[in-house]
Amino acid sequence: MSSSTPKVSTIVIKPQRQAKRYKMSDIITSLHLDKGTSHKILVAKELNGCDSSFITSCVLGHCIKIKSPVLVICSHNSKEHYQNVGLKMNYNLNKNIESGLIQFYNLGEELVNALLNDDIISCGNVINKLKKQIENMHETHSSVNVIFDGVSQLFDLEYSLRNVNYICKEIIDLIRSYDNSFLLFHCNAACENDETHVLANLLAYKCHVLIEVDHLASGLSADVSGHITFMYPTKKFEKEHVNKIDQKPSHHLFKLFDRGVKLLAPGAV
């Protein structure tokens, strides 16, 4: 009687697919930060309460990658918010804070604490505090970039349009005195009759890149998070564009993911 040979079954274990990582390069390229940062002023204008903090997360990741120092002035989102987002986008914000490459100055908390004590820090003192933070970081690194997250929140802290605009002007003038530096303002524009809208328009006249972020007019979508438009007001003064009558803005749809943001052409979805 012949012995039968048992059949051997083969199990193939397929390697798990890694989570797809969406590059930040689309945002950085549209902000022209990949072409050098000398004296660049950028303004993110949030329409209808649409959050533009993903722009800051992309910019922080880019600056960490190229070892460019950043001071984040907070009056809206917290350091913890950007740390959590940064981990998903494959960079450790806290590690770079410890090294001194990234610094956070919680202006909003300082001003709120003063209000709770029936005190208002004067516009001049706010400017001096901000300038000191910027100058100290520039002295340490011989360079500094500044992100002012939630500049329009100053209206809620008893500062007038004139005061807030003056604070912005002083920071702009200081950054323009440095080489290889940029300044990014996040400004929420509530409605056309609101002072936040006026501030956003005032800053738009001073910037190199204006970004408008808005919700979809049709409401929520599983495929798209909103509209984003890039405008370049100073482009018409550049030599290669001086003969062009109309500088057209760049319109995109965008989709937010846990690991980043993806820009889409209008009508692509």
CSV table of C-alpha atoms in Angstrom, one decimal:
chain,number,residue,atom,x,y,z
A,1,MET,CA,0.0,0.0,0.0
A,2,SER,CA,1.6,3.3,-1.1
A,3,SER,CA,1.7,6.2,1.4
A,4,SER,CA,0.0,9.4,0.3
A,5,THR,CA,1.9,12.6,0.4
A,6,PRO,CA,0.0,15.3,2.3
A,7,LYS,CA,-0.6,18.5,0.3
A,8,VAL,CA,1.1,21.5,1.6
A,9,SER,CA,-0.9,24.8,1.3
A,10,THR,CA,1.0,28.0,0.7
A,11,ILE,CA,-0.1,31.1,2.5
A,12,VAL,CA,1.0,34.4,0.9
A,13,ILE,CA,1.2,37.3,3.3
A,14,LYS,CA,0.9,40.6,1.5
A,15,PRO,CA,2.7,43.5,3.0
A,16,GLN,CA,0.4,46.2,4.4
A,17,ARG,CA,0.1,49.3,2.3
A,18,GLN,CA,1.4,52.4,4.0
A,19,ALA,CA,-0.9,55.2,4.6
A,20,LYS,CA,-0.7,57.7,1.7
A,21,ARG,CA,1.0,60.9,2.6
A,22,TYR,CA,-0.1,64.0,0.8
A,23,LYS,CA,2.7,66.4,0.1
A,24,MET,CA,2.7,70.0,1.3
A,25,SER,CA,4.5,71.1,-1.9
A,26,ASP,CA,1.3,72.3,-3.7
A,27,ILE,CA,0.6,74.8,-0.9
A,28,ILE,CA,4.3,75.9,-0.6
A,29,THR,CA,4.6,76.4,-4.3
A,30,SER,CA,1.4,78.4,-4.5
A,31,LEU,CA,2.7,80.6,-1.7
A,32,HIS,CA,6.0,81.1,-3.6
A,33,LEU,CA,7.9,80.0,-0.5
A,34,ASP,CA,10.0,77.6,-2.6
A,35,LYS,CA,11.5,80.6,-4.5
A,36,GLY,CA,13.0,82.3,-1.5
A,37,THR,CA,11.4,84.2,1.3
A,38,SER,CA,12.9,87.7,1.1
A,39,HIS,CA,10.5,90.3,2.6
A,40,LYS,CA,7.4,88.3,1.6
A,41,ILE,CA,4.1,89.3,3.2
A,42,LEU,CA,1.3,86.7,3.0
A,43,VAL,CA,-2.3,87.1,4.1
A,44,ALA,CA,-4.7,84.2,4.6
A,45,LYS,CA,-8.2,85.6,4.5
A,46,GLU,CA,-10.8,83.2,6.0
A,47,LEU,CA,-14.3,83.7,4.5
A,48,ASN,CA,-17.5,82.6,6.3
A,49,GLY,CA,-15.6,81.1,9.2
A,50,CYS,CA,-13.6,78.6,7.0
A,51,ASP,CA,-10.5,77.5,8.9
A,52,SER,CA,-7.1,78.2,7.2
A,53,SER,CA,-4.9,76.7,9.9
A,54,PHE,CA,-3.8,73.9,7.5
A,55,ILE,CA,-1.7,76.6,5.7
A,56,THR,CA,0.2,77.2,8.9
A,57,SER,CA,0.8,73.5,9.4
A,58,CYS,CA,2.2,73.2,5.8
A,59,VAL,CA,4.4,76.2,6.2
A,60,LEU,CA,5.7,74.9,9.6
A,61,GLY,CA,6.6,71.6,8.0
A,62,HIS,CA,8.4,73.3,5.1
A,63,CYS,CA,10.4,75.5,7.5
A,64,ILE,CA,11.4,72.6,9.6
A,65,LYS,CA,12.5,70.7,6.5
A,66,ILE,CA,14.8,73.6,5.4
A,67,LYS,CA,15.8,74.5,8.9
A,68,SER,CA,14.3,78.0,8.7
A,69,PRO,CA,13.4,79.6,12.1
A,70,VAL,CA,9.8,80.5,12.8
A,71,LEU,CA,8.0,82.6,15.5
A,72,VAL,CA,4.3,81.8,15.8
A,73,ILE,CA,2.3,84.5,17.5
A,74,CYS,CA,-0.8,82.7,18.8
A,75,SER,CA,-4.2,84.3,19.5
A,76,HIS,CA,-6.4,81.6,18.0
A,77,ASN,CA,-5.1,78.0,17.7
A,78,SER,CA,-2.8,76.5,20.4
A,79,LYS,CA,0.7,75.0,20.2
A,80,GLU,CA,-0.9,71.6,21.0
A,81,HIS,CA,-3.2,71.9,18.0
A,82,TYR,CA,-0.2,72.4,15.6
A,83,GLN,CA,1.8,69.6,17.4
A,84,ASN,CA,-1.1,67.1,16.9
A,85,VAL,CA,-1.5,68.1,13.2
A,86,GLY,CA,2.3,68.0,12.7
A,87,LEU,CA,2.6,64.4,13.9
A,88,LYS,CA,0.0,63.4,11.3
A,89,MET,CA,2.0,65.3,8.7
A,90,ASN,CA,5.2,63.5,9.6
A,91,TYR,CA,7.1,66.1,11.6
A,92,ASN,CA,7.5,66.6,15.4
A,93,LEU,CA,6.8,70.2,16.3
A,94,ASN,CA,7.8,69.8,20.0
A,95,LYS,CA,11.2,68.5,19.0
A,96,ASN,CA,11.9,71.6,17.0
A,97,ILE,CA,10.5,73.9,19.7
A,98,GLU,CA,13.0,72.3,22.1
A,99,SER,CA,15.9,73.0,19.7
A,100,GLY,CA,14.7,76.6,19.4
A,101,LEU,CA,14.0,76.4,15.6
A,102,ILE,CA,10.3,77.0,16.2
A,103,GLN,CA,9.0,79.4,19.0
A,104,PHE,CA,5.5,80.1,20.1
A,105,TYR,CA,4.4,83.3,21.8
A,106,ASN,CA,0.9,83.0,23.3
A,107,LEU,CA,-0.2,86.7,22.9
A,108,GLY,CA,-3.9,85.8,23.1
A,109,GLU,CA,-3.5,84.2,26.6
A,110,GLU,CA,-1.5,87.1,27.8
A,111,LEU,CA,-4.1,89.7,26.7
A,112,VAL,CA,-7.0,87.6,28.1
A,113,ASN,CA,-5.3,87.4,31.5
A,114,ALA,CA,-4.8,91.1,31.5
A,115,LEU,CA,-8.5,91.6,30.7
A,116,LEU,CA,-9.6,89.3,33.5
A,117,ASN,CA,-7.6,91.5,35.8
A,118,ASP,CA,-9.4,94.6,34.6
A,119,ASP,CA,-6.4,95.7,32.6
A,120,ILE,CA,-5.8,96.3,28.9
A,121,ILE,CA,-2.2,96.2,27.6
A,122,SER,CA,-1.7,99.3,25.5
A,123,CYS,CA,-1.2,99.1,21.7
A,124,GLY,CA,2.4,100.4,22.2
A,125,ASN,CA,3.2,97.7,24.8
A,126,VAL,CA,1.8,95.0,22.5
A,127,ILE,CA,4.1,96.2,19.7
A,128,ASN,CA,7.1,96.3,22.0
A,129,LYS,CA,6.4,92.8,23.2
A,130,LEU,CA,6.1,91.4,19.7
A,131,LYS,CA,9.2,93.3,18.4
A,132,LYS,CA,11.2,92.0,21.3
A,133,GLN,CA,10.2,88.4,20.5
A,134,ILE,CA,11.0,88.8,16.8
A,135,GLU,CA,14.3,90.7,17.4
A,136,ASN,CA,15.5,88.1,20.0
A,137,MET,CA,14.9,85.2,17.6
A,138,HIS,CA,16.5,87.1,14.7
A,139,GLU,CA,19.6,87.8,16.9
A,140,THR,CA,19.8,84.1,17.7
A,141,HIS,CA,19.4,82.6,14.2
A,142,SER,CA,20.3,85.6,12.0
A,143,SER,CA,16.9,85.1,10.4
A,144,VAL,CA,13.3,84.8,11.5
A,145,ASN,CA,9.9,84.1,9.9
A,146,VAL,CA,6.7,85.1,11.6
A,147,ILE,CA,3.2,83.6,11.6
A,148,PHE,CA,0.5,85.7,13.3
A,149,ASP,CA,-2.3,83.2,13.8
A,150,GLY,CA,-5.6,84.9,14.4
A,151,VAL,CA,-4.7,88.6,14.1
A,152,SER,CA,-8.4,89.4,13.9
A,153,GLN,CA,-9.0,88.0,17.4
A,154,LEU,CA,-7.5,91.2,18.7
A,155,PHE,CA,-10.9,92.9,18.0
A,156,ASP,CA,-12.4,90.6,20.7
A,157,LEU,CA,-9.8,91.8,23.2
A,158,GLU,CA,-10.8,95.4,23.1
A,159,TYR,CA,-8.5,96.7,20.4
A,160,SER,CA,-9.8,99.0,17.7
A,161,LEU,CA,-9.3,98.6,13.9
A,162,ARG,CA,-6.8,101.5,14.0
A,163,ASN,CA,-4.8,99.8,16.8
A,164,VAL,CA,-4.7,96.4,15.1
A,165,ASN,CA,-3.8,97.9,11.7
A,166,TYR,CA,-0.9,99.8,13.4
A,167,ILE,CA,0.3,96.6,15.1
A,168,CYS,CA,0.3,94.8,11.8
A,169,LYS,CA,2.1,97.8,10.1
A,170,GLU,CA,4.9,97.8,12.7
A,171,ILE,CA,5.5,94.0,12.3
A,172,ILE,CA,5.5,94.3,8.5
A,173,ASP,CA,8.1,97.1,8.6
A,174,LEU,CA,10.3,95.1,10.9
A,175,ILE,CA,10.1,92.0,8.7
A,176,ARG,CA,10.9,94.1,5.6
A,177,SER,CA,14.1,95.2,7.3
A,178,TYR,CA,15.4,91.6,7.4
A,179,ASP,CA,16.7,89.5,4.6
A,180,ASN,CA,15.2,86.1,3.8
A,181,SER,CA,12.2,86.5,6.0
A,182,PHE,CA,8.4,86.1,5.5
A,183,LEU,CA,5.4,87.2,7.5
A,184,LEU,CA,2.0,85.3,7.4
A,185,PHE,CA,-1.2,86.8,8.8
A,186,HIS,CA,-4.3,84.7,9.4
A,187,CYS,CA,-7.3,87.0,9.2
A,188,ASN,CA,-10.9,85.9,9.7
A,189,ALA,CA,-13.3,88.0,7.7
A,190,ALA,CA,-16.8,87.6,9.2
A,191,CYS,CA,-18.8,89.7,6.8
A,192,GLU,CA,-18.5,92.7,4.5
A,193,ASN,CA,-19.8,95.1,7.1
A,194,ASP,CA,-17.5,93.8,9.9
A,195,GLU,CA,-14.1,95.4,10.9
A,196,THR,CA,-12.4,92.0,10.3
A,197,HIS,CA,-13.3,92.3,6.6
A,198,VAL,CA,-11.8,95.9,6.6
A,199,LEU,CA,-8.6,94.6,8.2
A,200,ALA,CA,-8.3,91.8,5.7
A,201,ASN,CA,-8.6,94.3,2.9
A,202,LEU,CA,-6.1,96.7,4.4
A,203,LEU,CA,-3.6,93.8,4.8
A,204,ALA,CA,-4.3,92.6,1.2
A,205,TYR,CA,-2.9,95.9,-0.1
A,206,LYS,CA,0.4,95.3,1.6
A,207,CYS,CA,0.9,91.6,0.8
A,208,HIS,CA,2.8,89.7,-2.0
A,209,VAL,CA,0.4,86.7,-1.7
A,210,LEU,CA,-3.3,86.8,-0.8
A,211,ILE,CA,-5.0,83.5,0.0
A,212,GLU,CA,-8.8,83.3,0.3
A,213,VAL,CA,-10.2,80.2,1.8
A,214,ASP,CA,-14.0,79.5,1.7
A,215,HIS,CA,-16.5,76.7,2.1
A,216,LEU,CA,-18.3,75.1,-0.8
A,217,ALA,CA,-21.4,77.1,-1.8
A,218,SER,CA,-23.3,73.8,-2.1
A,219,GLY,CA,-22.5,72.8,1.5
A,220,LEU,CA,-20.5,69.7,2.8
A,221,SER,CA,-18.9,67.2,0.4
A,222,ALA,CA,-17.1,64.0,1.0
A,223,ASP,CA,-14.7,64.7,-1.8
A,224,VAL,CA,-13.9,68.4,-1.3
A,225,SER,CA,-13.3,70.5,1.8
A,226,GLY,CA,-13.6,74.0,0.2
A,227,HIS,CA,-12.3,76.6,-2.3
A,228,ILE,CA,-8.9,78.2,-2.1
A,229,THR,CA,-7.7,81.1,-4.3
A,230,PHE,CA,-4.2,82.5,-4.6
A,231,MET,CA,-3.7,86.1,-5.7
A,232,TYR,CA,-0.4,87.9,-6.3
A,233,PRO,CA,-1.0,91.7,-6.1
A,234,THR,CA,2.6,92.7,-6.5
A,235,LYS,CA,3.2,90.4,-9.5
A,236,LYS,CA,2.2,93.2,-11.9
A,237,PHE,CA,5.3,95.2,-10.8
A,238,GLU,CA,7.7,92.4,-11.6
A,239,LYS,CA,9.7,92.8,-14.8
A,240,GLU,CA,8.5,89.7,-16.6
A,241,HIS,CA,4.8,90.6,-15.9
A,242,VAL,CA,4.9,94.4,-16.4
A,243,ASN,CA,3.2,94.3,-19.8
A,244,LYS,CA,0.3,92.1,-18.7
A,245,ILE,CA,-2.9,94.0,-18.0
A,246,ASP,CA,-4.7,91.5,-15.9
A,247,GLN,CA,-3.0,89.2,-13.4
A,248,LYS,CA,-5.4,86.3,-13.0
A,249,PRO,CA,-5.8,84.6,-9.6
A,250,SER,CA,-5.2,80.9,-9.2
A,251,HIS,CA,-8.4,79.0,-8.2
A,252,HIS,CA,-8.4,75.5,-6.7
A,253,LEU,CA,-10.6,73.2,-4.8
A,254,PHE,CA,-8.9,71.6,-1.8
A,255,LYS,CA,-9.4,68.4,0.2
A,256,LEU,CA,-8.1,68.0,3.8
A,257,PHE,CA,-6.7,64.7,4.9
A,258,ASP,CA,-5.2,63.6,8.2
A,259,ARG,CA,-1.8,63.7,6.7
A,260,GLY,CA,-2.1,66.9,4.7
A,261,VAL,CA,-4.0,68.8,2.0
A,262,LYS,CA,-4.4,68.2,-1.7
A,263,LEU,CA,-5.2,70.9,-4.2
A,264,LEU,CA,-7.6,70.0,-7.0
A,265,ALA,CA,-8.3,71.8,-10.3
A,266,PRO,CA,-11.8,73.4,-10.5
A,267,GLY,CA,-14.3,70.9,-11.9
A,268,ALA,CA,-12.0,68.0,-11.1
A,269,VAL,CA,-14.5,66.5,-8.7
